[in-house]
């Protein structure tokens, strides 16, 4: 994608754009795309353009990026467990709270 964008330098005066495999993430293979541009003030715009082009190429190729799934556990329900989950005769292992 960096080769297709006009801003990255490709005239041989600087290293060519390079994609590097950086690390194994928790649920991803992480890559880094490195390229040189002549005007550093264009960095954010060029990076955005290249990232959008990569996203469009993935979409065109039918590649979907998975998003991590998170489980949420709710331990309380309006001040305690729902009535059907409360034990009918709670077991007490020691003296009542506040009394020793």
CSV table of N, CA and C in Angstrom, one decimal:
chain,number,residue,atom,x,y,z
A,1,UNK,N,0.8,-1.2,0.0
A,1,UNK,CA,0.0,0.0,0.0
A,1,UNK,C,0.9,1.3,0.0
A,2,UNK,N,2.0,1.2,0.7
A,2,UNK,CA,2.9,2.4,0.7
A,2,UNK,C,3.5,2.6,-0.7
A,3,UNK,N,3.6,1.6,-1.5
A,3,UNK,CA,4.2,1.8,-2.8
A,3,UNK,C,3.1,2.5,-3.7
A,4,UNK,N,1.8,2.3,-3.5
A,4,UNK,CA,0.8,2.9,-4.3
A,4,UNK,C,0.6,4.4,-3.9
A,5,UNK,N,0.9,4.8,-2.7
A,5,UNK,CA,0.7,6.2,-2.3
A,5,UNK,C,1.8,7.1,-2.9
A,6,UNK,N,1.5,8.3,-3.3
A,6,UNK,CA,2.6,9.1,-3.9
A,6,UNK,C,3.6,9.7,-2.9
A,7,UNK,N,3.2,9.8,-1.6
A,7,UNK,CA,4.1,10.5,-0.6
A,7,UNK,C,5.3,9.7,-0.2
A,8,UNK,N,5.2,8.4,0.0
A,8,UNK,CA,6.5,7.7,0.4
A,8,UNK,C,7.6,7.8,-0.7
A,9,UNK,N,8.8,8.0,-0.2
A,9,UNK,CA,9.9,8.2,-1.1
A,9,UNK,C,10.2,6.8,-1.7
A,10,UNK,N,10.3,6.8,-3.1
A,10,UNK,CA,10.6,5.5,-3.8
A,10,UNK,C,11.6,5.7,-4.9
A,11,UNK,N,12.4,6.8,-4.8
A,11,UNK,CA,13.3,7.1,-5.8
A,11,UNK,C,14.7,6.5,-5.6
A,12,UNK,N,14.9,5.7,-4.6
A,12,UNK,CA,16.2,5.0,-4.3
A,12,UNK,C,17.1,5.8,-3.4
A,13,UNK,N,16.7,7.1,-3.1
A,13,UNK,CA,17.5,7.9,-2.2
A,13,UNK,C,17.4,7.5,-0.7
A,14,UNK,N,16.3,6.8,-0.4
A,14,UNK,CA,16.0,6.3,1.0
A,14,UNK,C,15.6,4.9,0.9
A,15,UNK,N,15.6,4.2,2.0
A,15,UNK,CA,15.1,2.8,2.0
A,15,UNK,C,13.7,2.7,1.5
A,16,UNK,N,13.4,1.6,0.8
A,16,UNK,CA,12.0,1.4,0.2
A,16,UNK,C,11.1,1.0,1.4
A,17,UNK,N,9.7,1.2,1.1
A,17,UNK,CA,8.8,0.8,2.2
A,17,UNK,C,9.0,-0.6,2.5
A,18,UNK,N,8.8,-0.9,3.8
A,18,UNK,CA,9.0,-2.3,4.3
A,18,UNK,C,8.0,-2.7,5.3
A,19,UNK,N,7.4,-3.9,5.2
A,19,UNK,CA,6.5,-4.4,6.1
A,19,UNK,C,7.2,-5.4,7.0
A,20,UNK,N,7.1,-5.3,8.3
A,20,UNK,CA,7.8,-6.1,9.3
A,20,UNK,C,6.8,-6.8,10.2
A,21,UNK,N,7.0,-8.1,10.4
A,21,UNK,CA,6.3,-8.8,11.4
A,21,UNK,C,6.9,-8.5,12.8
A,22,UNK,N,6.1,-7.9,13.7
A,22,UNK,CA,6.7,-7.3,14.9
A,22,UNK,C,6.5,-8.3,16.1
A,23,UNK,N,5.3,-8.9,16.3
A,23,UNK,CA,5.1,-9.8,17.4
A,23,UNK,C,3.8,-10.5,17.3
A,24,UNK,N,3.7,-11.5,18.1
A,24,UNK,CA,2.4,-12.2,18.3
A,24,UNK,C,1.6,-11.5,19.4
A,25,UNK,N,0.5,-11.0,19.1
A,25,UNK,CA,-0.4,-10.3,20.1
A,25,UNK,C,-1.3,-11.3,20.7
A,26,UNK,N,-2.1,-10.9,21.7
A,26,UNK,CA,-3.0,-11.8,22.4
A,26,UNK,C,-4.0,-12.5,21.4
A,27,UNK,N,-4.4,-11.8,20.4
A,27,UNK,CA,-5.3,-12.4,19.4
A,27,UNK,C,-5.0,-11.9,18.0
A,28,UNK,N,-3.7,-11.7,17.7
A,28,UNK,CA,-3.3,-11.1,16.5
A,28,UNK,C,-1.9,-11.3,16.1
A,29,UNK,N,-1.6,-11.2,14.8
A,29,UNK,CA,-0.2,-11.2,14.3
A,29,UNK,C,0.0,-9.7,14.1
A,30,UNK,N,1.0,-9.1,14.7
A,30,UNK,CA,1.1,-7.6,14.6
A,30,UNK,C,2.3,-7.3,13.6
A,31,UNK,N,1.9,-6.5,12.6
A,31,UNK,CA,2.9,-6.0,11.6
A,31,UNK,C,3.1,-4.5,11.7
A,32,UNK,N,4.2,-4.1,11.2
A,32,UNK,CA,4.5,-2.6,11.1
A,32,UNK,C,4.9,-2.3,9.7
A,33,UNK,N,4.4,-1.2,9.2
A,33,UNK,CA,4.7,-0.8,7.8
A,33,UNK,C,5.6,0.5,8.0
A,34,UNK,N,6.8,0.4,7.5
A,34,UNK,CA,7.7,1.5,7.6
A,34,UNK,C,8.0,2.1,6.2
A,35,UNK,N,7.9,3.5,6.1
A,35,UNK,CA,8.3,4.1,4.9
A,35,UNK,C,8.7,5.6,5.2
A,36,UNK,N,9.4,6.2,4.3
A,36,UNK,CA,9.9,7.5,4.5
A,36,UNK,C,9.1,8.5,3.6
A,37,UNK,N,8.9,9.7,4.1
A,37,UNK,CA,8.2,10.7,3.4
A,37,UNK,C,9.1,12.0,3.5
A,38,UNK,N,9.0,12.8,2.5
A,38,UNK,CA,9.9,14.0,2.5
A,38,UNK,C,9.4,15.1,3.4
A,39,UNK,N,8.1,15.3,3.6
A,39,UNK,CA,7.6,16.3,4.4
A,39,UNK,C,7.0,15.7,5.7
A,40,UNK,N,7.7,15.9,6.8
A,40,UNK,CA,7.2,15.3,8.0
A,40,UNK,C,5.9,15.8,8.5
A,41,UNK,N,5.5,17.0,8.0
A,41,UNK,CA,4.2,17.5,8.4
A,41,UNK,C,3.0,16.8,7.8
A,42,UNK,N,3.3,15.9,6.8
A,42,UNK,CA,2.3,15.1,6.2
A,42,UNK,C,2.1,13.7,6.8
A,43,UNK,N,2.9,13.5,7.9
A,43,UNK,CA,3.0,12.1,8.4
A,43,UNK,C,1.6,11.6,8.8
A,44,UNK,N,0.8,12.3,9.6
A,44,UNK,CA,-0.5,11.8,10.0
A,44,UNK,C,-1.4,11.6,8.9
A,45,UNK,N,-1.4,12.4,7.9
A,45,UNK,CA,-2.3,12.3,6.7
A,45,UNK,C,-1.9,11.1,5.9
A,46,UNK,N,-0.6,11.0,5.6
A,46,UNK,CA,-0.1,9.8,4.8
A,46,UNK,C,-0.3,8.5,5.5
A,47,UNK,N,-0.1,8.5,6.9
A,47,UNK,CA,-0.3,7.2,7.6
A,47,UNK,C,-1.8,6.9,7.6
A,48,UNK,N,-2.7,7.9,7.7
A,48,UNK,CA,-4.1,7.6,7.6
A,48,UNK,C,-4.5,7.1,6.3
A,49,UNK,N,-4.0,7.7,5.2
A,49,UNK,CA,-4.3,7.3,3.8
A,49,UNK,C,-3.8,5.8,3.6
A,50,UNK,N,-2.6,5.5,4.1
A,50,UNK,CA,-2.1,4.1,3.9
A,50,UNK,C,-3.0,3.1,4.7
A,51,UNK,N,-3.3,3.5,5.9
A,51,UNK,CA,-4.1,2.6,6.8
A,51,UNK,C,-5.5,2.4,6.1
A,52,UNK,N,-6.1,3.4,5.6
A,52,UNK,CA,-7.4,3.3,5.0
A,52,UNK,C,-7.3,2.4,3.7
A,53,UNK,N,-6.2,2.5,3.0
A,53,UNK,CA,-6.0,1.7,1.8
A,53,UNK,C,-5.8,0.2,2.2
A,54,UNK,N,-5.1,0.0,3.3
A,54,UNK,CA,-5.0,-1.4,3.7
A,54,UNK,C,-6.3,-2.0,4.1
A,55,UNK,N,-7.1,-1.2,4.9
A,55,UNK,CA,-8.5,-1.6,5.3
A,55,UNK,C,-9.3,-1.9,4.0
A,56,UNK,N,-9.3,-1.0,3.0
A,56,UNK,CA,-10.1,-1.2,1.8
A,56,UNK,C,-9.6,-2.5,1.1
A,57,UNK,N,-8.3,-2.8,1.0
A,57,UNK,CA,-7.8,-4.0,0.4
A,57,UNK,C,-8.2,-5.2,1.1
A,58,UNK,N,-8.2,-5.2,2.5
A,58,UNK,CA,-8.7,-6.3,3.2
A,58,UNK,C,-10.2,-6.6,2.9
A,59,UNK,N,-11.0,-5.5,2.9
A,59,UNK,CA,-12.4,-5.6,2.7
A,59,UNK,C,-12.7,-6.2,1.3
A,60,UNK,N,-11.9,-5.7,0.3
A,60,UNK,CA,-12.1,-6.2,-1.1
A,60,UNK,C,-11.7,-7.7,-1.2
A,61,UNK,N,-10.8,-8.1,-0.4
A,61,UNK,CA,-10.3,-9.5,-0.4
A,61,UNK,C,-11.2,-10.4,0.5
A,62,UNK,N,-12.2,-9.8,1.1
A,62,UNK,CA,-13.0,-10.6,2.0
A,62,UNK,C,-12.4,-10.9,3.4
A,63,UNK,N,-11.3,-10.2,3.7
A,63,UNK,CA,-10.7,-10.4,5.0
A,63,UNK,C,-11.3,-9.6,6.1
A,64,UNK,N,-11.8,-10.3,7.1
A,64,UNK,CA,-12.4,-9.6,8.2
A,64,UNK,C,-11.5,-9.7,9.4
A,65,UNK,N,-11.3,-8.6,10.1
A,65,UNK,CA,-10.5,-8.6,11.3
A,65,UNK,C,-11.3,-9.0,12.5
A,66,UNK,N,-11.0,-10.0,13.2
A,66,UNK,CA,-11.7,-10.4,14.4
A,66,UNK,C,-11.5,-9.4,15.6
A,67,UNK,N,-12.6,-9.2,16.3
A,67,UNK,CA,-12.4,-8.4,17.5
A,67,UNK,C,-12.5,-9.3,18.7
A,68,UNK,N,-11.7,-9.0,19.7
A,68,UNK,CA,-11.7,-9.8,20.9
A,68,UNK,C,-13.1,-9.8,21.6
A,69,UNK,N,-13.5,-11.0,22.1
A,69,UNK,CA,-14.7,-11.1,22.8
A,69,UNK,C,-14.4,-11.0,24.3
A,70,UNK,N,-15.3,-10.4,25.0
A,70,UNK,CA,-15.1,-10.2,26.5
A,70,UNK,C,-16.3,-10.7,27.2
A,71,UNK,N,-16.1,-11.5,28.2
A,71,UNK,CA,-17.2,-12.0,29.0
A,71,UNK,C,-17.4,-11.0,30.2
A,72,UNK,N,-18.6,-10.8,30.5
A,72,UNK,CA,-18.9,-9.9,31.7
A,72,UNK,C,-19.6,-10.7,32.7
A,73,UNK,N,-19.2,-10.6,33.9
A,73,UNK,CA,-19.8,-11.3,35.0
A,73,UNK,C,-20.4,-10.3,36.0
A,74,UNK,N,-21.7,-10.4,36.2
A,74,UNK,CA,-22.3,-9.5,37.1
A,74,UNK,C,-22.6,-10.2,38.4
A,75,UNK,N,-22.0,-9.7,39.5
A,75,UNK,CA,-22.0,-10.4,40.8
A,75,UNK,C,-23.2,-9.9,41.7
A,76,UNK,N,-23.7,-8.8,41.4
A,76,UNK,CA,-24.8,-8.3,42.2
A,76,UNK,C,-26.0,-7.9,41.4
A,77,UNK,N,-27.2,-8.0,42.0
A,77,UNK,CA,-28.4,-7.7,41.3
A,77,UNK,C,-29.3,-6.9,42.2
A,78,UNK,N,-29.3,-5.6,42.1
A,78,UNK,CA,-30.1,-4.7,43.0
A,78,UNK,C,-29.9,-5.0,44.5
A,79,UNK,N,-28.6,-5.0,44.9
A,79,UNK,CA,-28.3,-5.3,46.3
A,79,UNK,C,-28.1,-6.7,46.6
A,80,UNK,N,-28.1,-7.6,45.7
A,80,UNK,CA,-27.8,-9.0,46.0
A,80,UNK,C,-28.2,-9.8,44.8
A,81,UNK,N,-28.1,-11.1,45.0
A,81,UNK,CA,-28.4,-12.1,43.9
A,81,UNK,C,-29.9,-12.0,43.6
A,82,UNK,N,-30.3,-12.3,42.4
A,82,UNK,CA,-31.7,-12.4,42.1
A,82,UNK,C,-32.3,-13.5,43.1
A,83,UNK,N,-33.6,-13.3,43.4
A,83,UNK,CA,-34.3,-14.2,44.4
A,83,UNK,C,-34.1,-15.7,44.1
A,84,UNK,N,-34.1,-16.1,42.8
A,84,UNK,CA,-34.0,-17.5,42.5
A,84,UNK,C,-32.6,-18.1,42.7
A,85,UNK,N,-31.6,-17.2,42.8
A,85,UNK,CA,-30.2,-17.6,43.1
A,85,UNK,C,-29.8,-17.5,44.5
A,86,UNK,N,-30.6,-16.9,45.4
A,86,UNK,CA,-30.3,-16.8,46.8
A,86,UNK,C,-30.5,-18.2,47.5
A,87,UNK,N,-29.6,-18.6,48.3
A,87,UNK,CA,-29.9,-19.9,49.1
A,87,UNK,C,-31.0,-19.6,50.1
A,88,UNK,N,-31.9,-20.6,50.2
A,88,UNK,CA,-33.0,-20.5,51.1
A,88,UNK,C,-32.6,-20.5,52.6
A,89,UNK,N,-31.5,-21.1,52.9
A,89,UNK,CA,-31.0,-21.1,54.3
A,89,UNK,C,-29.5,-20.9,54.3
A,90,UNK,N,-29.1,-19.6,54.2
A,90,UNK,CA,-27.6,-19.3,54.1
A,90,UNK,C,-26.8,-19.9,55.2
A,91,UNK,N,-25.7,-20.5,54.9
A,91,UNK,CA,-24.8,-21.1,55.9
A,91,UNK,C,-23.9,-20.0,56.5
A,92,UNK,N,-23.8,-20.0,57.8
A,92,UNK,CA,-22.9,-19.0,58.5
A,92,UNK,C,-21.8,-19.8,59.1
A,93,UNK,N,-20.6,-19.4,58.7
A,93,UNK,CA,-19.4,-20.1,59.2
A,93,UNK,C,-18.8,-19.4,60.5
A,94,UNK,N,-19.3,-18.4,61.0
A,94,UNK,CA,-18.8,-17.7,62.1
A,94,UNK,C,-19.8,-16.8,62.8
A,95,UNK,N,-19.4,-16.0,63.7
A,95,UNK,CA,-20.4,-15.1,64.4
A,95,UNK,C,-20.9,-14.1,63.4
A,96,UNK,N,-22.1,-13.6,63.6
A,96,UNK,CA,-22.6,-12.5,62.8
A,96,UNK,C,-21.7,-11.3,62.7
A,97,UNK,N,-21.8,-10.6,61.6
A,97,UNK,CA,-20.9,-9.5,61.3
A,97,UNK,C,-21.0,-8.5,62.5
A,98,UNK,N,-19.8,-8.0,62.9
A,98,UNK,CA,-19.8,-7.0,64.0
A,98,UNK,C,-19.8,-7.6,65.4
A,99,UNK,N,-19.9,-8.9,65.5
A,99,UNK,CA,-20.0,-9.6,66.8
A,99,UNK,C,-18.8,-10.6,66.9
A,100,UNK,N,-17.9,-10.4,67.8
A,100,UNK,CA,-16.8,-11.3,68.0
A,100,UNK,C,-16.7,-11.8,69.4
